[in-house]
CSV table of C-alpha atoms and ligand atoms in Angstrom, one decimal:
chain,number,residue,atom,x,y,z
A,249,MET,CA,-90.3,-24.7,15.4
A,250,ALA,CA,-90.1,-26.2,18.9
A,251,ASN,CA,-89.0,-29.9,19.3
A,252,PRO,CA,-91.8,-32.4,19.5
A,253,PRO,CA,-92.6,-33.6,23.1
A,254,SER,CA,-90.9,-36.8,24.2
A,255,LYS,CA,-92.9,-40.1,24.6
A,256,GLU,CA,-92.7,-39.7,28.4
A,257,ALA,CA,-94.0,-36.1,28.2
A,258,LEU,CA,-97.0,-37.3,26.1
A,259,ALA,CA,-97.7,-40.1,28.6
A,260,LEU,CA,-97.6,-37.7,31.5
A,261,LEU,CA,-100.0,-35.3,29.7
A,262,ASP,CA,-102.5,-38.2,29.2
A,263,ASN,CA,-102.1,-39.1,32.8
A,264,ILE,CA,-102.8,-35.4,33.8
A,265,SER,CA,-106.0,-35.4,31.8
A,266,LYS,CA,-107.2,-38.6,33.4
A,267,LEU,CA,-106.3,-37.4,36.9
A,268,SER,CA,-108.1,-34.0,36.2
A,269,GLY,CA,-111.3,-35.9,35.6
A,270,GLY,CA,-110.8,-37.6,39.0
A,271,LEU,CA,-110.1,-34.2,40.7
A,272,LYS,CA,-113.3,-32.8,39.2
A,273,ASN,CA,-115.3,-35.7,40.7
A,274,SER,CA,-113.5,-35.3,44.1
A,275,GLN,CA,-111.9,-38.7,43.7
A,276,LEU,CA,-109.5,-39.5,46.6
A,277,GLY,CA,-105.8,-39.5,45.6
A,278,SER,CA,-106.4,-37.5,42.4
A,279,ARG,CA,-105.0,-34.3,43.9
A,280,GLU,CA,-101.8,-36.1,45.0
A,281,GLY,CA,-101.5,-37.9,41.7
A,282,LEU,CA,-101.8,-34.6,39.8
A,283,LEU,CA,-99.1,-32.9,42.0
A,284,ASP,CA,-96.7,-35.8,41.4
A,285,THR,CA,-97.4,-36.0,37.6
A,286,CYS,CA,-97.2,-32.3,37.1
A,287,SER,CA,-93.8,-32.2,38.8
A,288,ARG,CA,-92.6,-35.1,36.7
A,289,LEU,CA,-93.8,-33.2,33.6
A,290,ILE,CA,-91.9,-30.1,34.7
A,291,ALA,CA,-88.7,-32.2,35.1
A,292,GLU,CA,-89.3,-33.9,31.7
A,293,LEU,CA,-90.0,-30.6,29.9
A,294,SER,CA,-87.1,-28.6,31.5
A,295,HIS,CA,-83.7,-28.2,29.9
A,296,PRO,CA,-81.0,-29.2,32.4
A,297,SER,CA,-79.8,-25.7,32.7
A,298,GLU,CA,-83.3,-24.5,33.5
A,299,THR,CA,-83.5,-27.1,36.2
A,300,MET,CA,-80.1,-26.1,37.5
A,301,LEU,CA,-81.2,-22.4,37.7
A,302,LYS,CA,-84.4,-23.3,39.3
A,303,ILE,CA,-82.5,-25.2,42.1
A,304,PHE,CA,-79.8,-22.7,42.6
A,305,TRP,CA,-81.3,-19.4,41.6
A,306,SER,CA,-85.0,-19.2,41.9
A,307,ASP,CA,-85.5,-21.5,45.0
A,308,PRO,CA,-82.7,-19.9,47.2
A,309,THR,CA,-83.8,-16.4,46.3
A,310,HIS,CA,-87.4,-17.3,46.9
A,311,LEU,CA,-86.3,-18.6,50.4
A,312,ALA,CA,-84.2,-15.5,51.1
A,313,ILE,CA,-87.2,-13.3,50.3
A,314,ILE,CA,-89.6,-15.3,52.4
A,315,ARG,CA,-87.1,-15.1,55.3
A,316,LEU,CA,-86.7,-11.3,54.9
A,317,SER,CA,-90.5,-11.0,54.7
A,318,VAL,CA,-90.7,-12.2,58.4
A,319,ASP,CA,-88.6,-9.3,59.5
A,320,ILE,CA,-90.5,-6.6,57.7
A,321,GLN,CA,-93.9,-8.4,58.2
A,322,LEU,CA,-94.6,-8.5,54.5
A,323,PHE,CA,-97.0,-11.4,54.7
A,324,GLN,CA,-99.0,-9.7,57.5
A,325,ALA,CA,-99.1,-6.5,55.3
A,326,LEU,CA,-100.3,-8.5,52.3
A,327,SER,CA,-103.0,-10.2,54.4
A,328,THR,CA,-104.8,-6.9,54.9
A,329,ILE,CA,-105.3,-6.4,51.1
A,330,ASP,CA,-108.2,-7.6,49.0
A,331,GLU,CA,-108.0,-9.6,45.8
A,332,ALA,CA,-107.8,-6.5,43.6
A,333,GLY,CA,-104.3,-5.9,45.1
A,334,LYS,CA,-102.3,-2.8,46.0
A,335,THR,CA,-99.1,-1.2,44.6
A,336,SER,CA,-95.8,-2.0,45.9
A,337,ALA,CA,-95.5,1.4,47.5
A,338,GLU,CA,-98.8,0.9,49.3
A,339,ILE,CA,-97.7,-2.5,50.5
A,340,ALA,CA,-94.3,-1.2,51.7
A,341,ALA,CA,-96.1,1.5,53.7
A,342,LYS,CA,-98.0,-1.4,55.6
A,343,CYS,CA,-94.7,-3.2,56.5
A,344,THR,CA,-92.9,-2.7,59.8
A,345,SER,CA,-90.0,-0.3,59.9
A,346,GLN,CA,-89.1,2.0,57.1
A,347,THR,CA,-88.7,-0.4,54.4
A,348,ASP,CA,-87.5,0.9,51.0
A,349,PRO,CA,-90.5,0.6,48.6
A,350,VAL,CA,-88.0,-0.4,45.8
A,351,LEU,CA,-86.8,-3.3,47.9
A,352,VAL,CA,-90.4,-4.4,48.6
A,353,ALA,CA,-91.2,-4.2,44.9
A,354,ARG,CA,-88.3,-6.5,44.0
A,355,MET,CA,-89.4,-8.9,46.7
A,356,LEU,CA,-93.0,-8.8,45.5
A,357,ARG,CA,-92.1,-9.5,41.9
A,358,HIS,CA,-90.2,-12.6,42.7
A,359,LEU,CA,-92.8,-13.8,45.1
A,360,ALA,CA,-95.4,-13.4,42.3
A,361,ALA,CA,-93.1,-15.1,39.8
A,362,MET,CA,-92.9,-18.1,42.3
A,363,HIS,CA,-96.8,-18.0,42.7
A,364,THR,CA,-96.5,-17.2,46.4
A,365,ILE,CA,-98.6,-14.1,45.8
A,366,ARG,CA,-100.6,-12.9,42.7
A,367,GLU,CA,-99.6,-10.0,40.4
A,368,THR,CA,-103.0,-8.4,39.6
A,369,GLY,CA,-101.7,-5.5,37.4
A,370,PRO,CA,-98.6,-3.5,36.7
A,371,ASP,CA,-96.8,-3.1,40.0
A,372,THR,CA,-99.9,-4.4,41.8
A,373,PHE,CA,-100.0,-7.4,44.0
A,374,ALA,CA,-102.6,-9.4,46.0
A,375,PRO,CA,-102.2,-12.2,48.7
A,376,THR,CA,-103.0,-15.9,48.2
A,377,THR,CA,-104.0,-18.5,50.7
A,378,LEU,CA,-100.3,-19.5,50.9
A,379,SER,CA,-99.0,-16.0,51.7
A,380,ASN,CA,-101.8,-15.4,54.3
A,381,THR,CA,-100.8,-18.8,55.9
A,382,LEU,CA,-97.1,-17.8,55.9
A,383,ALA,CA,-98.2,-14.8,58.2
A,384,GLU,CA,-99.3,-17.2,60.9
A,385,PRO,CA,-97.0,-17.5,64.0
A,386,ALA,CA,-96.3,-21.3,63.6
A,387,TYR,CA,-95.3,-20.7,60.0
A,388,GLN,CA,-93.2,-17.7,60.8
A,389,ASP,CA,-91.4,-19.7,63.5
A,390,THR,CA,-90.8,-22.6,61.1
A,391,ILE,CA,-89.2,-20.2,58.6
A,392,LEU,CA,-86.9,-18.9,61.3
A,393,PHE,CA,-86.0,-22.4,62.5
A,394,LEU,CA,-85.2,-23.7,59.1
A,395,GLU,CA,-83.4,-20.7,57.8
A,396,ASP,CA,-81.7,-19.0,60.7
A,397,ASP,CA,-81.2,-22.0,63.0
A,398,PHE,CA,-81.0,-25.2,61.0
A,399,HIS,CA,-79.7,-24.2,57.5
A,400,ILE,CA,-76.1,-24.1,58.8
A,401,VAL,CA,-76.2,-27.8,59.4
A,402,HIS,CA,-76.7,-28.5,55.6
A,403,LEU,CA,-74.0,-25.9,54.8
A,404,LYS,CA,-71.5,-27.6,57.1
A,405,SER,CA,-72.5,-31.2,56.1
A,406,PRO,CA,-69.8,-31.6,53.3
A,407,GLU,CA,-67.1,-30.8,55.9
A,408,TYR,CA,-68.6,-33.2,58.4
A,409,PHE,CA,-68.8,-36.1,55.8
A,410,LYS,CA,-65.2,-35.4,54.6
A,411,GLN,CA,-64.0,-35.7,58.2
A,412,HIS,CA,-66.2,-38.8,58.8
A,413,GLY,CA,-65.2,-40.8,55.7
A,414,TYR,CA,-68.5,-40.3,53.9
A,415,SER,CA,-70.3,-42.8,56.1
A,416,SER,CA,-74.0,-42.5,57.1
A,417,PRO,CA,-74.3,-41.3,60.7
A,418,ASN,CA,-76.0,-43.6,63.2
A,419,SER,CA,-75.6,-41.6,66.3
A,420,GLY,CA,-77.8,-38.9,67.7
A,421,VAL,CA,-74.8,-37.2,69.5
A,422,ASP,CA,-72.1,-37.1,66.7
A,423,GLY,CA,-73.7,-36.1,63.5
A,424,PRO,CA,-73.9,-33.1,61.2
A,425,PHE,CA,-75.9,-31.2,63.8
A,426,GLN,CA,-73.2,-31.7,66.5
A,427,TYR,CA,-70.5,-30.7,63.9
A,428,ALA,CA,-72.3,-27.5,62.9
A,429,PHE,CA,-72.9,-26.4,66.5
A,430,ASP,CA,-69.7,-27.8,67.9
A,431,CYS,CA,-71.6,-29.8,70.5
A,432,LYS,CA,-70.4,-33.4,70.1
A,433,GLY,CA,-71.9,-35.7,72.8
A,434,LYS,CA,-75.1,-33.5,73.1
A,435,HIS,CA,-78.3,-34.6,71.4
A,436,MET,CA,-80.2,-31.9,69.5
A,437,PHE,CA,-83.0,-31.8,72.0
A,438,GLU,CA,-80.5,-31.4,74.9
A,439,TYR,CA,-78.8,-28.7,72.9
A,440,PHE,CA,-82.1,-26.8,72.5
A,441,GLN,CA,-82.6,-26.9,76.3
A,442,SER,CA,-79.1,-26.0,77.4
A,443,SER,CA,-78.0,-23.6,74.7
A,444,ALA,CA,-80.8,-22.5,72.4
A,445,PRO,CA,-84.3,-22.5,74.0
A,446,HIS,CA,-85.6,-20.3,71.1
A,447,MET,CA,-84.7,-23.1,68.7
A,448,GLY,CA,-86.6,-25.6,70.8
A,449,LYS,CA,-89.7,-23.4,70.8
A,450,ARG,CA,-89.4,-22.8,66.9
A,451,PHE,CA,-88.9,-26.6,66.4
A,452,ALA,CA,-92.2,-27.3,68.4
A,453,SER,CA,-94.0,-24.8,66.3
A,454,MET,CA,-92.7,-26.5,63.2
A,455,MET,CA,-94.1,-29.8,64.3
A,456,ASP,CA,-97.4,-28.0,64.9
A,457,MET,CA,-97.3,-26.5,61.4
A,458,TRP,CA,-96.4,-29.9,59.9
A,459,SER,CA,-99.6,-31.4,61.4
A,460,LYS,CA,-101.8,-29.0,59.4
A,461,GLY,CA,-103.1,-29.9,56.0
A,462,ARG,CA,-102.6,-33.6,56.3
A,463,PRO,CA,-104.8,-36.4,57.5
A,464,ARG,CA,-104.7,-37.0,61.2
A,465,TRP,CA,-104.3,-40.5,62.6
A,466,PHE,CA,-107.7,-40.4,64.3
A,467,ASP,CA,-109.7,-39.4,61.1
A,468,GLU,CA,-112.4,-41.9,60.3
A,469,VAL,CA,-110.7,-43.3,57.2
A,470,TYR,CA,-107.3,-43.5,58.9
A,471,TYR,CA,-107.3,-45.4,62.2
A,472,PRO,CA,-110.7,-46.6,63.7
A,473,VAL,CA,-110.3,-45.1,67.1
A,474,LYS,CA,-113.8,-46.1,68.3
A,475,GLU,CA,-113.4,-49.7,67.2
A,476,ARG,CA,-109.8,-50.2,68.3
A,477,LEU,CA,-109.5,-48.1,71.4
A,478,ILE,CA,-112.7,-46.7,72.8
A,479,SER,CA,-114.6,-50.0,72.5
A,480,GLY,CA,-113.2,-52.3,75.2
A,481,ALA,CA,-111.4,-49.5,77.1
A,482,GLU,CA,-111.8,-50.2,80.9
A,483,SER,CA,-113.4,-47.2,82.6
A,484,ASP,CA,-111.4,-47.8,85.8
A,485,ALA,CA,-108.0,-47.7,84.0
A,486,GLU,CA,-105.9,-44.8,85.0
A,487,ALA,CA,-105.3,-43.3,81.6
A,488,PHE,CA,-106.9,-43.8,78.2
A,489,LEU,CA,-104.1,-42.4,76.0
A,490,VAL,CA,-100.7,-41.1,76.7
A,491,ASP,CA,-99.0,-39.0,74.0
A,492,VAL,CA,-95.3,-39.8,74.6
A,493,GLY,CA,-93.0,-37.1,73.4
A,494,GLY,CA,-96.2,-35.3,72.3
A,495,GLY,CA,-94.5,-31.9,71.8
A,496,SER,CA,-96.6,-28.9,72.4
A,497,GLY,CA,-99.7,-31.1,72.4
A,498,HIS,CA,-101.5,-30.6,69.0
A,499,ASP,CA,-102.2,-34.3,68.5
A,500,ILE,CA,-103.7,-35.0,71.9
A,501,ASP,CA,-105.6,-31.7,71.9
A,502,ASP,CA,-107.2,-32.4,68.6
A,503,LEU,CA,-108.0,-36.0,69.7
A,504,CYS,CA,-109.7,-34.5,72.7
A,505,LYS,CA,-111.7,-31.9,70.6
A,506,LYS,CA,-112.8,-34.6,68.1
A,507,PHE,CA,-114.1,-37.3,70.6
A,508,GLY,CA,-114.9,-35.1,73.6
A,509,SER,CA,-116.9,-37.0,76.2
A,510,GLU,CA,-116.6,-40.2,74.3
A,511,ILE,CA,-113.0,-40.5,75.6
A,512,PRO,CA,-113.4,-43.0,78.4
A,513,GLY,CA,-110.5,-41.9,80.6
A,514,LYS,CA,-107.7,-39.5,81.2
A,515,LEU,CA,-105.5,-38.1,78.4
A,516,VAL,CA,-101.9,-37.4,79.3
A,517,LEU,CA,-99.3,-35.3,77.4
A,518,GLN,CA,-95.7,-36.1,78.1
A,519,ASP,CA,-92.5,-34.4,76.9
A,520,ARG,CA,-89.4,-32.7,78.1
A,521,PRO,CA,-90.1,-30.2,80.8
A,522,GLU,CA,-89.3,-27.1,78.7
A,523,ILE,CA,-91.7,-28.3,76.0
A,524,ILE,CA,-94.5,-29.2,78.4
A,525,ASP,CA,-94.2,-25.6,79.7
A,526,LEU,CA,-95.0,-24.4,76.2
A,527,ALA,CA,-98.1,-26.7,75.6
A,528,GLN,CA,-101.5,-25.0,75.5
A,529,VAL,CA,-104.0,-27.8,75.6
A,530,ASP,CA,-107.5,-28.4,76.9
A,531,ALA,CA,-107.7,-28.2,80.7
A,532,SER,CA,-108.8,-31.8,80.9
A,533,ILE,CA,-105.5,-33.0,79.4
A,534,GLU,CA,-102.8,-33.8,82.1
A,535,LYS,CA,-99.4,-32.3,81.2
A,536,LYS,CA,-96.4,-34.2,82.6
A,537,ALA,CA,-92.7,-33.7,82.1
A,538,HIS,CA,-91.3,-37.2,81.4
A,539,ASP,CA,-88.1,-38.5,80.0
A,540,PHE,CA,-89.2,-41.3,77.6
A,541,LEU,CA,-85.9,-43.1,78.1
A,542,THR,CA,-87.0,-43.8,81.7
A,543,GLU,CA,-89.8,-46.0,82.9
A,544,GLN,CA,-93.3,-44.9,81.9
A,545,PRO,CA,-95.1,-43.4,84.9
A,546,GLU,CA,-98.6,-44.0,83.5
A,547,SER,CA,-98.5,-47.5,84.7
A,548,PRO,CA,-100.2,-49.7,87.3
A,549,LYS,CA,-96.9,-49.6,89.3
A,550,TYR,CA,-97.2,-45.9,90.0
A,551,VAL,CA,-100.8,-44.9,90.1
A,552,ALA,CA,-102.8,-44.6,93.3
A,553,ASP,CA,-105.4,-47.2,92.5
A,554,PRO,CA,-103.9,-49.4,89.8
A,555,THR,CA,-106.0,-51.5,87.7
A,556,THR,CA,-104.5,-51.5,84.2
A,557,GLY,CA,-102.0,-49.5,82.1
A,558,ALA,CA,-103.2,-47.0,79.6
A,559,ARG,CA,-105.3,-48.3,76.7
A,560,ALA,CA,-102.7,-46.7,74.3
A,561,TYR,CA,-99.3,-45.1,74.3
A,562,TYR,CA,-99.1,-42.9,71.2
A,563,LEU,CA,-95.6,-42.1,69.7
A,564,HIS,CA,-95.8,-39.6,66.7
A,565,SER,CA,-92.6,-38.8,64.9
A,566,ILE,CA,-90.6,-40.3,67.8
A,567,ILE,CA,-89.3,-43.7,66.4
A,568,GLN,CA,-88.0,-41.9,63.3
A,569,ASP,CA,-85.8,-39.7,65.5
A,570,TRP,CA,-83.6,-42.3,67.0
A,571,ASN,CA,-81.4,-45.3,66.1
A,572,ASP,CA,-82.5,-48.9,66.9
A,573,GLU,CA,-80.6,-49.0,70.2
A,574,VAL,CA,-82.3,-45.9,71.7
A,575,ASN,CA,-85.7,-46.9,70.2
A,576,THR,CA,-85.4,-50.3,72.0
A,577,ARG,CA,-84.9,-48.3,75.2
A,578,ILE,CA,-87.9,-46.1,74.5
A,579,LEU,CA,-90.1,-49.0,73.8
A,580,LYS,CA,-88.8,-51.1,76.7
A,581,SER,CA,-89.6,-48.2,79.0
A,582,ILE,CA,-93.2,-48.5,78.1
A,583,VAL,CA,-93.6,-52.3,78.0
A,584,PRO,CA,-93.7,-52.8,81.8
A,585,ALA,CA,-96.7,-50.4,81.9
A,586,MET,CA,-98.7,-52.4,79.4
A,587,LYS,CA,-101.4,-55.0,80.1
A,588,LYS,CA,-101.3,-57.9,77.8
A,589,GLY,CA,-104.1,-58.1,75.3
A,590,TYR,CA,-105.3,-54.6,76.3
A,591,SER,CA,-102.7,-51.9,76.1
A,592,LYS,CA,-101.4,-50.8,72.7
A,593,ILE,CA,-98.5,-48.8,71.5
A,594,LEU,CA,-99.4,-46.6,68.4
A,595,VAL,CA,-96.5,-45.6,66.3
A,596,ASN,CA,-97.4,-42.8,63.9
A,597,ASP,CA,-94.4,-42.6,61.4
A,598,PHE,CA,-93.5,-43.1,57.8
A,599,VAL,CA,-93.3,-46.6,56.6
A,600,VAL,CA,-91.2,-46.0,53.4
A,601,PRO,CA,-91.7,-48.3,50.4
A,602,ASN,CA,-88.8,-50.4,49.2
A,603,GLN,CA,-89.1,-48.5,45.9
A,604,GLY,CA,-90.8,-45.3,44.9
A,605,ALA,CA,-90.4,-43.2,48.0
A,606,VAL,CA,-91.7,-39.7,47.4
A,607,TRP,CA,-89.9,-36.4,48.2
A,608,PRO,CA,-91.5,-35.6,51.6
A,609,GLN,CA,-90.2,-39.0,52.7
A,610,THR,CA,-86.8,-38.8,51.1
A,611,ALA,CA,-86.3,-35.1,52.2
A,612,LEU,CA,-87.3,-35.9,55.8
A,613,ASP,CA,-85.0,-38.9,55.9
A,614,TRP,CA,-82.1,-36.6,55.1
A,615,GLU,CA,-83.3,-34.0,57.7
A,616,LEU,CA,-83.4,-36.8,60.3
A,617,MET,CA,-80.0,-37.9,59.4
A,618,ALA,CA,-78.6,-34.4,59.6
A,619,SER,CA,-80.3,-33.4,62.8
A,620,LEU,CA,-80.6,-36.6,64.8
A,621,GLY,CA,-78.4,-39.2,63.1
A,622,ALA,CA,-81.6,-41.1,62.5
A,623,ARG,CA,-83.6,-42.5,59.5
A,624,HIS,CA,-86.8,-43.7,58.0
A,625,ARG,CA,-87.7,-47.3,58.1
A,626,THR,CA,-89.3,-49.8,55.7
A,627,GLU,CA,-92.0,-52.1,57.1
A,628,ALA,CA,-89.3,-54.8,57.6
A,629,GLY,CA,-87.1,-52.2,59.5
A,630,HIS,CA,-90.1,-51.4,61.7
A,631,LYS,CA,-91.0,-55.0,62.3
A,632,GLU,CA,-87.5,-56.0,63.4
A,633,LEU,CA,-87.2,-53.1,65.8
A,634,TYR,CA,-90.6,-53.9,67.6
A,635,GLU,CA,-90.0,-57.7,67.8
A,636,GLY,CA,-86.6,-57.0,69.4
A,637,ALA,CA,-88.5,-55.0,72.1
A,638,GLY,CA,-91.0,-57.8,72.9
A,639,LEU,CA,-93.8,-56.4,70.8
A,640,ARG,CA,-95.8,-57.5,67.8
A,641,ILE,CA,-97.5,-55.6,65.0
A,642,THR,CA,-101.3,-56.1,65.2
A,643,GLY,CA,-102.1,-53.8,62.2
A,644,VAL,CA,-100.8,-51.0,60.0
A,645,TRP,CA,-103.3,-48.3,58.9
A,646,ARG,CA,-102.8,-45.6,56.3
A,647,HIS,CA,-105.1,-42.9,55.0
A,648,PRO,CA,-105.5,-42.9,51.3
A,649,GLN,CA,-104.1,-39.3,51.2
A,650,SER,CA,-101.4,-39.6,53.8
A,651,LEU,CA,-97.8,-40.5,53.5
A,652,ASP,CA,-97.4,-41.7,57.0
A,653,SER,CA,-98.9,-44.7,58.7
A,654,LEU,CA,-100.2,-45.8,62.1
A,655,ILE,CA,-98.6,-49.0,63.3
A,656,GLU,CA,-100.5,-50.7,66.2
A,657,LEU,CA,-98.4,-52.9,68.5
A,658,GLU,CA,-99.3,-55.2,71.4
A,659,LEU,CA,-97.2,-57.3,73.8
A,660,ALA,CA,-96.0,-60.3,71.9
B,175,SAM,C1,-90.1,-34.8,66.3
B,175,SAM,S1,-90.8,-34.2,67.7
B,175,SAM,C2,-92.4,-34.9,67.8
B,175,SAM,C3,-93.4,-34.2,68.6
B,175,SAM,C4,-94.8,-34.6,68.4
B,175,SAM,N1,-95.0,-36.1,68.8
B,175,SAM,C5,-95.3,-34.4,67.1
B,175,SAM,O1,-95.5,-35.4,66.3
B,175,SAM,O2,-95.5,-33.2,66.7
B,175,SAM,C6,-90.0,-35.2,69.0
B,175,SAM,C7,-90.4,-34.8,70.4
B,175,SAM,O3,-89.7,-35.6,71.3
B,175,SAM,C8,-89.4,-34.9,72.5
B,175,SAM,N2,-88.3,-35.5,73.2
B,175,SAM,C9,-87.0,-35.6,72.8
B,175,SAM,N3,-86.3,-36.3,73.7
B,175,SAM,C10,-87.2,-36.6,74.7
B,175,SAM,C11,-87.1,-37.4,75.9
B,175,SAM,N4,-85.9,-37.9,76.3
B,175,SAM,N5,-88.2,-37.6,76.7
B,175,SAM,C12,-89.3,-37.0,76.2
B,175,SAM,N6,-89.6,-36.3,75.1
B,175,SAM,C13,-88.5,-36.1,74.4
B,175,SAM,C14,-89.0,-33.5,71.9
B,175,SAM,O4,-89.0,-32.5,72.8
B,175,SAM,C15,-90.0,-33.4,70.8
B,175,SAM,O5,-91.2,-32.7,71.3
C-alpha cells in the first residue's frame, strides 16, 4: 500500500479545492494561486530522486527537443493539424528538410509526455495552444536567444565565480556574460551591437514575447492612465509620453492602440539606434535613437517651441538592468527635462517582497545578474535609488494578476 500523504500534502489538496471554486467563478488571482499550489504539491509528493531526474533529465531533454524543433519547423508542421492528430510519419513529412520520421516520433513522444502537445492515439499527435504559440516568430527567436546565445553564460558561470571569489557581481561590464564571451569592459547591449547583432534582434523579440500574456501597465485595473496622465496633460506640451529604452516598441504601440485619439500629444520611442531600426510601430509614434545615459532630448531645452517637458517618461525593465550608480545617471539625465508637479517618471519593474518572492522574480534576478551584473530591488531599494536622484515616489500600482509594479515618480 502507498504511504499516507503528509500533512502538508493534505493542506495543499484542500487549498486546491478552495482555489478551484474561485477559478470556476472567475475569481481574480485563483489561477495564479492554483499554479503555485499545484507546483508546491508536485514538490511535496515527489521523491527527491524524481525531482532530480525532472530537473536534470526531463527538462533539459525537453529543451533540447524544443530547440531542434525550430530547425525542422516541427511546431509549424503541428500547427496545420486538427485536434484529431496525425501520425509521426505524417507530421515528419510536413517538417522542413528530410527529417527522419523515427527521430520526429521520439521528439513527439517527449513533447507529449511534457504536455507541450497532445497524444491522441497510438503514434498520433495533435497541437496545443502552447505548441502553436511556439511556432510564432517572437517565440522562435526567444528559443534561439536563450539556447544558442545565452545558455553558455550559465554553463560558464561556475568558472567565473571561482575566479571572482564567489562574490555577487555589481558591474555591467565584468560579469558572467563578459566572462563567457571574453568581452570584459563591454556591456551586453554594446556587445550585441558590435559583435552579435543577431543576438540583439533575438533579445528584442524575447522582450516582446515576455509582454504577452501578462497584464499591461495601462490596463484599467493596473495604472489609471486617464486619471494620472491624460487628465491634466497640457496640450501644448511637446511630448505626452516618452518610452525610454522602449526596445522594439511593443509598450508604446499598444498604448497608442488602446487610447488612440485620447492621447493628448506626441508619443516618442527611444532606444539604441540598431534597436530603433527594428521597431515597427504606428506611424504617429516618433522613433528616436537616444542614449539614455545622456541628457533627455524630449525636454523644453531642445524643442522648437518649448512649454513643458513630457507628461511622462516611461522606463520598462530598465532600472532592473543596471546598478545604482548607472541608474542614478539614467534618472539624472531625465530630471532636467521634467517640469515640477507635472512631469512623471514611470518605472515598470519588479518590486520584490522581502519574503516569498516567486520563481519568475527569483529566476529573472539570476538572469539579470548573469547578463548585466544587475539585480531586482525591494521597495526600500527602489526608494533609496530614486531619492538619491532628486525624485520622490508618488504611488506604486500593481495589477492583482501581475508580478511587476508601476512606480510613479515626481521631482522631489
Ligand atoms: C530589458 S530591455 C527593455 C526593453 C523595453 N523597455 C521592454 O520592456 O520590453 C532594455 C532596453 O534598453 C536598451 N538600452 C540599453 N542601453 C541603452 C542606452 N544606453 N540607451 C538607450 N537604450 C538602451 C536596450 O537596447 C533594450 O531595448
